[in-house]
Short mmCIF file of C-alpha atoms and ligand atoms in Angstrom, two decimals:
data_model
loop_
_atom_site.label_atom_id
_atom_site.label_comp_id
_atom_site.label_asym_id
_atom_site.label_seq_id
_atom_site.Cartn_x
_atom_site.Cartn_y
_atom_site.Cartn_z
CA MET A 87 -0.03 0.09 0.00
CA LYS A 88 1.47 3.26 -1.00
CA ILE A 89 1.40 5.78 1.83
CA VAL A 90 2.29 9.40 1.14
CA ARG A 91 3.08 10.63 4.55
CA GLU A 92 2.89 14.17 5.53
CA LYS A 93 5.01 15.26 8.73
CA GLU A 94 4.88 12.47 11.49
CA ARG A 95 1.91 12.85 13.85
CA GLY A 96 1.02 11.03 17.03
CA ASN A 97 -0.97 7.84 17.54
CA VAL A 98 -4.64 7.69 16.66
CA ILE A 99 -7.41 5.54 18.11
CA VAL A 100 -10.76 5.05 16.44
CA GLY A 101 -13.88 3.14 17.63
CA GLN A 102 -17.37 2.27 16.54
CA SER A 103 -20.41 2.48 18.57
CA GLY A 104 -24.26 1.98 18.38
CA GLY A 105 -26.05 0.15 15.77
CA PRO A 106 -24.14 -0.65 12.60
CA THR A 107 -24.86 0.59 8.93
CA ALA A 108 -23.88 -0.93 5.63
CA VAL A 109 -21.21 1.82 5.29
CA ILE A 110 -19.89 2.32 8.80
CA ASN A 111 -16.69 0.64 7.83
CA SER A 112 -16.22 2.99 4.88
CA SER A 113 -15.97 5.82 7.62
CA LEU A 114 -13.42 3.55 9.46
CA ALA A 115 -11.66 3.08 6.16
CA GLY A 116 -11.72 6.92 5.77
CA VAL A 117 -10.27 7.62 9.26
CA TYR A 118 -7.52 4.92 8.79
CA LYS A 119 -6.39 5.76 5.39
CA THR A 120 -6.44 9.50 6.09
CA ALA A 121 -4.57 9.08 9.30
CA ARG A 122 -1.95 6.89 7.78
CA ASP A 123 -1.57 9.34 4.77
CA ARG A 124 -1.16 12.31 7.04
CA GLY A 125 1.54 10.80 8.99
CA ALA A 126 0.02 8.95 12.08
CA LYS A 127 2.49 6.84 13.72
CA LYS A 128 0.05 4.13 14.77
CA VAL A 129 -3.73 3.72 14.25
CA TYR A 130 -5.34 1.67 16.93
CA GLY A 131 -8.96 0.29 16.78
CA MET A 132 -10.90 -0.13 20.05
CA LEU A 133 -12.82 -3.40 20.07
CA HIS A 134 -16.39 -2.88 20.93
CA GLY A 135 -15.94 0.86 21.32
CA ILE A 136 -15.42 2.53 24.67
CA GLN A 137 -16.64 -0.55 26.51
CA GLY A 138 -13.78 -2.53 25.11
CA LEU A 139 -11.35 0.28 25.55
CA LEU A 140 -12.00 0.35 29.35
CA GLN A 141 -10.85 -3.32 29.09
CA GLU A 142 -7.90 -2.31 27.11
CA ARG A 143 -9.16 -4.30 24.18
CA VAL A 144 -7.33 -2.67 21.27
CA VAL A 145 -5.73 -3.70 17.94
CA ASP A 146 -3.09 -2.05 15.89
CA LEU A 147 -4.98 -1.63 12.69
CA SER A 148 -1.99 -1.70 10.39
CA GLU A 149 -1.40 -5.27 11.35
CA HIS A 150 -4.93 -6.14 9.90
CA ILE A 151 -5.48 -3.74 7.09
CA ARG A 152 -2.51 -4.30 5.01
CA SER A 153 -3.23 -3.26 1.46
CA ASP A 154 -5.37 -1.05 -0.76
CA LEU A 155 -7.48 -4.14 -1.57
CA ASP A 156 -8.01 -4.63 2.26
CA ILE A 157 -9.26 -0.92 2.44
CA ASP A 158 -11.67 -1.49 -0.56
CA LEU A 159 -12.95 -4.58 1.04
CA LEU A 160 -13.48 -2.96 4.47
CA LYS A 161 -15.51 -0.16 2.65
CA ARG A 162 -17.76 -2.87 1.41
CA THR A 163 -17.99 -4.88 4.59
CA PRO A 164 -21.30 -4.50 6.64
CA SER A 165 -21.66 -4.53 10.39
CA SER A 166 -18.93 -2.85 12.57
CA TYR A 167 -15.49 -4.24 11.66
CA LEU A 168 -14.23 -3.43 15.15
CA GLY A 169 -17.22 -4.53 16.97
CA SER A 170 -19.69 -2.02 18.61
CA CYS A 171 -21.23 -1.37 22.01
CA ARG A 172 -24.21 0.40 23.52
CA TYR A 173 -22.43 1.86 26.46
CA LYS A 174 -23.16 5.18 28.13
CA LEU A 175 -20.29 6.99 29.99
CA PRO A 176 -21.52 8.14 33.41
CA GLU A 177 -21.81 11.78 34.20
CA ILE A 178 -18.47 13.18 34.80
CA GLU A 179 -19.35 14.59 38.27
CA GLY A 180 -18.83 11.92 40.91
CA ASN A 181 -17.27 9.59 38.39
CA ALA A 182 -13.77 10.84 37.78
CA GLU A 183 -12.22 7.44 38.39
CA VAL A 184 -13.88 6.18 35.09
CA TYR A 185 -12.45 9.06 33.09
CA ASP A 186 -8.94 8.84 34.73
CA LYS A 187 -8.94 5.19 33.81
CA ILE A 188 -9.75 5.95 30.11
CA PHE A 189 -7.13 8.82 29.87
CA ALA A 190 -4.62 6.47 31.60
CA ILE A 191 -5.21 3.95 28.93
CA LEU A 192 -5.10 6.41 26.06
CA ASP A 193 -1.79 7.77 27.55
CA LYS A 194 -0.26 4.32 27.79
CA LEU A 195 -1.01 3.94 24.14
CA GLU A 196 0.35 7.50 23.50
CA ILE A 197 -2.87 8.50 21.78
CA GLU A 198 -3.15 12.15 20.40
CA PHE A 199 -6.27 11.75 18.40
CA PHE A 200 -9.51 9.93 19.25
CA PHE A 201 -12.34 9.17 16.83
CA TYR A 202 -15.70 7.73 17.51
CA ILE A 203 -18.08 6.69 14.74
CA GLY A 204 -21.55 6.74 15.92
CA GLY A 205 -24.95 8.40 16.37
CA ASN A 206 -26.44 10.82 18.89
CA ASP A 207 -26.05 8.54 21.91
CA SER A 208 -22.34 7.89 20.82
CA MET A 209 -21.66 11.60 20.38
CA ASP A 210 -22.30 11.76 24.14
CA THR A 211 -19.07 9.85 24.57
CA ILE A 212 -17.13 12.44 22.46
CA LYS A 213 -18.75 15.23 24.34
CA LYS A 214 -17.92 13.89 27.87
CA LEU A 215 -14.35 12.98 26.94
CA SER A 216 -13.65 16.27 25.36
CA ASP A 217 -15.20 18.04 28.54
CA TYR A 218 -13.02 15.87 30.68
CA SER A 219 -9.95 16.75 28.72
CA GLN A 220 -10.62 20.39 29.63
CA ILE A 221 -10.60 19.40 33.36
CA ASN A 222 -7.38 17.27 33.31
CA GLY A 223 -5.53 19.27 30.90
CA SER A 224 -5.05 16.47 28.39
CA LYS A 225 -4.05 17.49 24.93
CA ILE A 226 -5.90 14.65 23.16
CA LYS A 227 -8.23 15.74 20.38
CA PHE A 228 -11.67 14.11 20.36
CA MET A 229 -13.74 14.06 17.12
CA GLY A 230 -17.08 12.59 16.22
CA VAL A 231 -17.82 10.76 12.90
CA PRO A 232 -21.56 10.65 12.16
CA LYS A 233 -23.32 7.37 11.18
CA THR A 234 -26.79 5.96 11.74
CA ILE A 235 -29.39 4.45 9.62
CA ASP A 236 -32.08 6.43 11.50
CA ASN A 237 -30.91 9.73 10.18
CA ASP A 238 -31.89 11.37 13.39
CA LEU A 239 -28.60 13.31 14.09
CA ALA A 240 -29.11 16.94 14.60
CA VAL A 241 -27.43 19.71 12.48
CA THR A 242 -26.04 17.47 9.77
CA ASP A 243 -28.09 17.35 6.44
CA HIS A 244 -28.20 13.55 6.94
CA THR A 245 -26.10 10.74 8.34
CA PRO A 246 -23.95 8.31 6.43
CA GLY A 247 -25.69 4.89 6.61
CA PHE A 248 -29.25 6.39 6.00
CA GLY A 249 -28.94 6.50 2.17
CA SER A 250 -28.02 2.82 1.77
CA ALA A 251 -30.81 1.66 4.26
CA ALA A 252 -33.23 3.92 2.31
CA LYS A 253 -32.09 2.38 -0.92
CA TYR A 254 -32.55 -1.10 0.48
CA ILE A 255 -35.89 -0.38 1.99
CA ALA A 256 -37.40 1.18 -1.39
CA SER A 257 -35.93 -1.58 -3.49
CA ILE A 258 -37.38 -4.42 -1.28
CA THR A 259 -40.67 -2.74 -0.95
CA LYS A 260 -41.01 -2.67 -4.65
CA GLU A 261 -40.31 -6.33 -4.75
CA ILE A 262 -42.80 -7.02 -1.83
CA ILE A 263 -45.52 -5.02 -3.76
CA ARG A 264 -45.03 -7.07 -6.89
CA ASP A 265 -45.01 -10.31 -4.90
CA GLY A 266 -48.37 -9.20 -3.22
CA LEU A 267 -50.11 -9.46 -6.64
CA VAL A 268 -49.00 -12.93 -7.50
CA TYR A 269 -52.32 -14.70 -6.64
CA ASP A 270 -55.69 -13.87 -7.35
CA GLN A 271 -56.43 -13.47 -3.76
CA GLN A 272 -56.83 -10.41 -1.51
CA ASN A 273 -54.04 -9.82 1.01
CA VAL A 274 -52.57 -7.33 3.42
CA THR A 275 -48.81 -6.96 3.97
CA ILE A 276 -47.32 -4.93 6.95
CA ILE A 277 -43.81 -3.97 6.61
CA GLU A 278 -41.89 -3.00 9.84
CA ILE A 279 -39.03 -0.59 9.49
CA MET A 280 -36.27 0.57 11.95
CA GLY A 281 -35.64 3.96 13.05
CA ARG A 282 -36.87 3.98 16.70
CA ASN A 283 -38.37 7.41 17.25
CA ALA A 284 -37.82 9.16 13.89
CA GLY A 285 -39.54 8.10 10.69
CA TRP A 286 -36.92 8.95 8.08
CA LEU A 287 -36.47 5.30 7.15
CA THR A 288 -40.15 4.41 7.05
CA GLY A 289 -40.67 7.40 4.71
CA ALA A 290 -38.07 5.78 2.39
CA ALA A 291 -40.56 3.09 1.46
CA ALA A 292 -42.40 5.70 -0.54
CA LEU A 293 -39.42 5.89 -2.89
CA ALA A 294 -40.75 2.57 -4.19
CA THR A 295 -43.52 4.55 -6.11
CA GLY A 296 -42.51 5.18 -9.84
CA GLU A 297 -43.57 4.15 -13.41
CA ASP A 298 -43.39 0.50 -12.65
CA CYS A 299 -44.76 0.43 -9.00
CA GLU A 300 -47.80 1.95 -7.38
CA GLY A 301 -45.75 2.15 -4.04
CA PRO A 302 -47.06 1.37 -0.59
CA ASP A 303 -50.66 2.27 0.29
CA MET A 304 -49.81 3.97 3.66
CA LEU A 305 -46.81 4.81 5.79
CA PHE A 306 -46.95 5.41 9.68
CA LEU A 307 -44.06 7.29 11.17
CA PRO A 308 -43.39 7.69 14.87
CA GLU A 309 -43.63 11.39 14.52
CA ILE A 310 -47.54 10.88 14.46
CA THR A 311 -49.52 9.27 17.31
CA PHE A 312 -50.77 5.96 16.06
CA ASP A 313 -54.53 5.35 16.53
CA VAL A 314 -55.18 1.60 16.08
CA ASP A 315 -58.85 1.98 15.43
CA SER A 316 -58.38 4.49 12.69
CA PHE A 317 -55.65 2.32 11.21
CA MET A 318 -57.84 -0.71 11.12
CA LYS A 319 -60.66 1.20 9.44
CA LYS A 320 -58.31 2.61 6.80
CA VAL A 321 -56.95 -0.91 6.06
CA ALA A 322 -60.51 -2.48 5.91
CA GLU A 323 -61.46 0.33 3.39
CA LEU A 324 -58.32 -0.31 1.26
CA HIS A 325 -59.05 -4.10 1.36
CA LYS A 326 -62.48 -3.61 -0.05
CA VAL A 327 -61.10 -1.91 -3.22
CA LYS A 328 -57.58 -3.53 -3.73
CA LYS A 329 -56.33 -7.03 -4.19
CA SER A 330 -53.13 -6.39 -2.31
CA VAL A 331 -52.64 -3.78 0.42
CA VAL A 332 -49.12 -2.90 1.52
CA VAL A 333 -48.47 -0.69 4.49
CA ALA A 334 -45.22 0.32 6.14
CA VAL A 335 -44.99 1.01 9.81
CA SER A 336 -42.08 2.37 11.87
CA GLU A 337 -41.01 0.04 14.74
CA GLY A 338 -41.34 3.22 16.94
CA VAL A 339 -44.95 4.01 16.31
CA LYS A 340 -46.62 4.80 19.73
CA VAL A 341 -50.32 5.02 20.79
CA ALA A 342 -51.71 8.01 22.81
CA ASP A 343 -50.82 6.82 26.14
CA GLY A 344 -47.18 6.57 25.12
CA ARG A 345 -46.93 2.91 24.74
CA TYR A 346 -45.09 1.48 21.56
CA VAL A 347 -47.59 -0.53 19.44
CA CYS A 348 -45.27 -3.43 19.82
CA GLU A 349 -45.81 -3.22 23.60
CA LEU A 350 -49.50 -4.03 22.99
CA PHE A 351 -48.48 -7.44 21.97
CA ASP A 352 -45.31 -8.39 23.70
CA ASN A 353 -43.84 -7.30 26.92
CA ILE A 354 -40.48 -5.76 26.08
CA ASP A 355 -38.02 -6.84 28.64
CA PHE A 356 -34.68 -5.95 27.17
CA VAL A 357 -33.42 -2.36 27.55
CA ASP A 358 -29.96 -1.21 26.59
CA ALA A 359 -27.53 0.96 28.55
CA PHE A 360 -29.07 4.06 26.97
CA GLY A 361 -32.49 3.02 28.22
CA HIS A 362 -33.78 2.01 24.66
CA LYS A 363 -36.34 -0.82 24.60
CA GLN A 364 -35.76 -3.40 21.95
CA LEU A 365 -38.53 -2.66 19.48
CA THR A 366 -39.96 -5.52 17.50
CA GLY A 367 -43.30 -7.14 16.79
CA THR A 368 -45.30 -4.01 15.56
CA ALA A 369 -45.90 -5.62 12.14
CA ARG A 370 -46.73 -9.00 13.67
CA TYR A 371 -49.27 -7.46 16.03
CA LEU A 372 -51.03 -5.46 13.28
CA ALA A 373 -51.06 -8.23 10.80
CA GLN A 374 -52.64 -10.64 13.43
CA LYS A 375 -55.25 -8.10 14.18
CA ILE A 376 -56.12 -7.52 10.51
CA SER A 377 -56.36 -11.26 9.80
CA SER A 378 -58.68 -11.78 12.81
CA GLU A 379 -60.87 -8.72 12.36
CA VAL A 380 -60.74 -8.12 8.58
CA GLY A 381 -60.49 -11.77 7.84
CA CYS A 382 -57.93 -12.06 5.05
CA LYS A 383 -54.47 -13.41 4.25
CA THR A 384 -51.82 -11.18 5.87
CA ARG A 385 -47.98 -11.18 6.15
CA ALA A 386 -45.83 -9.37 8.65
CA ILE A 387 -42.40 -8.56 7.21
CA GLU A 388 -39.90 -7.12 9.73
CA PHE A 389 -36.88 -5.74 7.79
CA ASN A 390 -34.95 -5.86 11.12
CA SER A 391 -31.23 -6.00 10.69
CA LEU A 392 -31.42 -6.73 7.05
CA GLN A 393 -31.83 -2.99 6.30
CA ARG A 394 -28.76 -2.03 8.09
CA CYS A 395 -26.32 -4.78 6.74
CA ALA A 396 -27.31 -5.14 3.12
CA SER A 397 -23.90 -4.07 1.78
CA HIS A 398 -24.55 -5.71 -1.59
CA ILE A 399 -26.93 -2.79 -2.42
CA VAL A 400 -25.01 0.13 -0.92
CA GLY A 401 -25.50 3.56 -2.49
CA ARG A 402 -22.32 4.96 -3.88
CA VAL A 403 -23.19 8.48 -2.79
CA ASP A 404 -23.66 7.12 0.66
CA ILE A 405 -20.42 4.91 0.85
CA THR A 406 -18.40 7.88 -0.68
CA GLU A 407 -19.72 10.39 1.86
CA ALA A 408 -19.15 7.72 4.79
CA PHE A 409 -15.48 7.57 3.77
CA ASN A 410 -15.24 11.39 3.32
CA VAL A 411 -16.55 12.17 7.01
CA GLY A 412 -13.87 9.74 8.27
CA GLY A 413 -11.24 11.62 6.44
CA ALA A 414 -12.50 15.09 7.34
CA ALA A 415 -12.63 14.14 11.03
CA VAL A 416 -8.90 13.27 10.79
CA LYS A 417 -8.06 16.45 8.98
CA ALA A 418 -9.91 18.66 11.40
CA ALA A 419 -8.40 16.85 14.53
CA PHE A 420 -4.89 17.10 13.03
CA GLU A 421 -5.61 20.84 12.60
CA GLY A 422 -6.34 21.13 16.25
CA GLU A 423 -10.12 20.78 16.40
CA SER A 424 -11.70 18.86 19.34
CA GLY A 425 -15.13 18.38 20.97
CA LYS A 426 -16.68 18.60 17.27
CA MET A 427 -18.48 16.19 14.84
CA ILE A 428 -18.24 16.30 11.23
CA ILE A 429 -21.47 17.38 9.47
CA LEU A 430 -22.70 17.18 5.86
CA LYS A 431 -23.87 20.36 4.41
CA ARG A 432 -26.17 20.29 1.17
CA VAL A 433 -24.90 22.96 -0.96
CA SER A 434 -26.89 22.05 -4.07
CA ASP A 435 -29.99 19.87 -4.86
CA ASP A 436 -29.41 19.63 -8.60
CA PRO A 437 -26.93 18.50 -9.15
CA TYR A 438 -26.90 17.04 -5.67
CA MET A 439 -23.74 18.21 -3.78
CA CYS A 440 -22.83 17.94 -0.04
CA VAL A 441 -19.63 19.37 1.61
CA THR A 442 -18.23 18.49 5.06
CA ASP A 443 -17.94 20.97 7.79
CA ILE A 444 -17.41 20.61 11.62
CA TYR A 445 -20.02 21.47 14.46
CA ASP A 446 -19.93 21.54 18.27
CA VAL A 447 -20.69 18.07 19.58
CA HIS A 448 -22.59 19.58 22.52
CA MET A 449 -25.39 20.66 20.20
CA ILE A 450 -25.57 17.10 18.71
CA ALA A 451 -25.07 14.69 21.48
CA ASN A 452 -28.39 13.11 22.67
CA VAL A 453 -30.68 15.10 20.48
CA GLU A 454 -33.01 13.26 18.08
CA LYS A 455 -33.90 15.00 14.74
CA LYS A 456 -37.45 13.99 13.59
CA VAL A 457 -39.09 14.16 10.18
CA PRO A 458 -40.62 17.75 10.07
CA ARG A 459 -44.55 17.65 10.44
CA GLU A 460 -44.80 19.51 7.00
CA TRP A 461 -43.00 16.52 5.35
CA ILE A 462 -45.90 14.20 6.45
CA ASN A 463 -49.31 14.48 4.97
CA GLU A 464 -52.41 15.91 6.82
CA ALA A 465 -53.95 12.59 7.36
CA GLY A 466 -50.52 11.33 8.84
CA ASP A 467 -50.36 8.42 6.71
CA TYR A 468 -47.82 9.33 4.01
CA VAL A 469 -44.86 11.60 3.27
CA THR A 470 -44.82 14.57 1.06
CA GLU A 471 -42.94 15.49 -2.14
CA ASP A 472 -40.59 17.62 -0.19
CA TYR A 473 -39.55 14.44 1.83
CA ILE A 474 -39.00 12.59 -1.47
CA ASP A 475 -36.95 15.46 -2.96
CA TYR A 476 -34.72 15.46 0.06
CA VAL A 477 -34.08 11.72 0.23
CA ARG A 478 -33.94 10.75 -3.57
CA PRO A 479 -30.38 12.03 -4.15
CA LEU A 480 -29.09 10.11 -1.05
CA ILE A 481 -29.98 6.78 -2.61
CA GLN A 482 -28.31 7.43 -5.94
CA ALA A 483 -25.59 5.15 -7.78
CA GLU A 484 -24.23 1.82 -6.85
CA LEU A 485 -21.01 0.34 -5.77
CA THR A 486 -20.57 -3.22 -6.88
CA PRO A 487 -19.59 -5.76 -4.32
CA MET A 488 -16.41 -7.71 -4.84
CA MET A 489 -17.66 -11.12 -5.65
CA VAL A 490 -15.81 -14.25 -4.85
CA ASP A 491 -17.40 -17.67 -5.65
CA GLY A 492 -20.67 -15.96 -6.36
CA LEU A 493 -20.95 -14.09 -3.20
CA PRO A 494 -19.88 -10.67 -1.77
CA ARG A 495 -16.47 -10.76 -0.14
CA HIS A 496 -15.91 -9.02 3.25
CA LEU A 497 -12.98 -8.06 5.36
CA ARG A 498 -13.04 -9.87 8.75
CA LEU A 499 -10.99 -9.06 11.91
CA ASP A 500 -9.45 -12.44 12.80
CA ASP A 501 -11.04 -13.82 15.96
CA THR A 502 -7.76 -14.12 18.01
CA SER A 503 -7.64 -10.20 18.11
CA TYR A 504 -11.08 -10.27 20.03
CA SER A 505 -9.70 -12.48 22.86
CA LYS A 506 -6.55 -10.08 23.38
CA LYS A 507 -6.90 -8.22 26.54
O1 F6P B 36 -28.90 2.33 15.70
C1 F6P B 36 -30.12 2.41 14.99
C2 F6P B 36 -30.82 1.09 15.16
O2 F6P B 36 -30.50 0.37 14.06
C3 F6P B 36 -32.45 1.61 15.28
O3 F6P B 36 -32.95 1.75 14.11
C4 F6P B 36 -32.73 0.30 15.94
O4 F6P B 36 -33.95 0.60 16.72
C5 F6P B 36 -31.85 0.02 16.83
O5 F6P B 36 -30.57 0.41 16.25
C6 F6P B 36 -31.69 -1.66 17.13
O6 F6P B 36 -30.69 -1.76 18.05
P1 F6P B 36 -30.01 -2.95 18.45
O7 F6P B 36 -29.09 -3.57 17.30
O8 F6P B 36 -29.14 -2.61 19.65
O9 F6P B 36 -31.15 -3.96 18.78
#
């Protein structure tokens, strides 16, 4: 691998946190390659984010990513190459020992630059570590690299990972709509889409609509309170006039008393370190209700993790931006920035163009950006043209997987590095 080094820089560490995306490793590749090109002595990877770092579980990435081909494979590899975590650092006040431990580990590795690839919860880690560096006088620079399929990060136009998930959702929705028409028999399909409290991804199902596809019949986003009775009435009316009804619902739709629809069915026991309940079962609940009350064939299709790991259909715009935000974070940190996150700024719609910028992470951490009310129709069951115009450029173009033996090839961190303490 040809590395054109600028002047020698200190050591770098990078971690991945929260739910993965199909392009999160492209951001890792962007951090790694840019850091090496710009003269970093060593680039370490934390295994399973900050949680692994607290156990000193780190790898020297140059021992694992050895060639340009490895970098290309890394970009095309789904899930988090380094492993991820859902781990919230405690408040600084009263917990200095946790921070002292982290800084002692970073000092032992002679780290000068720290990068964390994640969403709004993960940016809380960058915020707290950079705040603590002001208290203990550490010179380490802390930078956030945005990612999340949910697209709910504040300030940035959108987040890397969202475009590819949206592309997958729209593509597969088209296929499901075709499949629903196969028999001469009435049926209702309920699709369940991720996104927790924001409906960006559910809205993407509307992109299925085009010359060759009528698109889904209704979309229910978590931004709008879900009314089970009115939903049932709407489905029953559509069922009277259509052979096949396809409805997309967000996993995060909630009824008026604040309960998730999936809680009407299942008791959700698992809650992660950020206090998030595991959301699953919304489509199953609604499909069962329809089959018993409307009396027709139903299917519940939960896209689940498929929508965030479909690296065989990543968007080229998305994977390129994911790489660029990683590179921009390194550039900014090497120029002395800290406590910031890279954002994407849309400078033009036609032709679509986004540039990177930096923004104070304090304004981004723990904030959830929702779909604006005016991008959802009045009835609360579809998105508007403005929403479509915003998303369409983000799903454009493709990046072919590297196929070996008929299957996409991925880069894998060998298992032995996971057991290193
Ligand atoms: O990180 C975003 C996300 O993919 C959400 O859309 C989803 O609700 C959540 O992660 C699932 O998290 P986990 O993989 O921890 O179950």
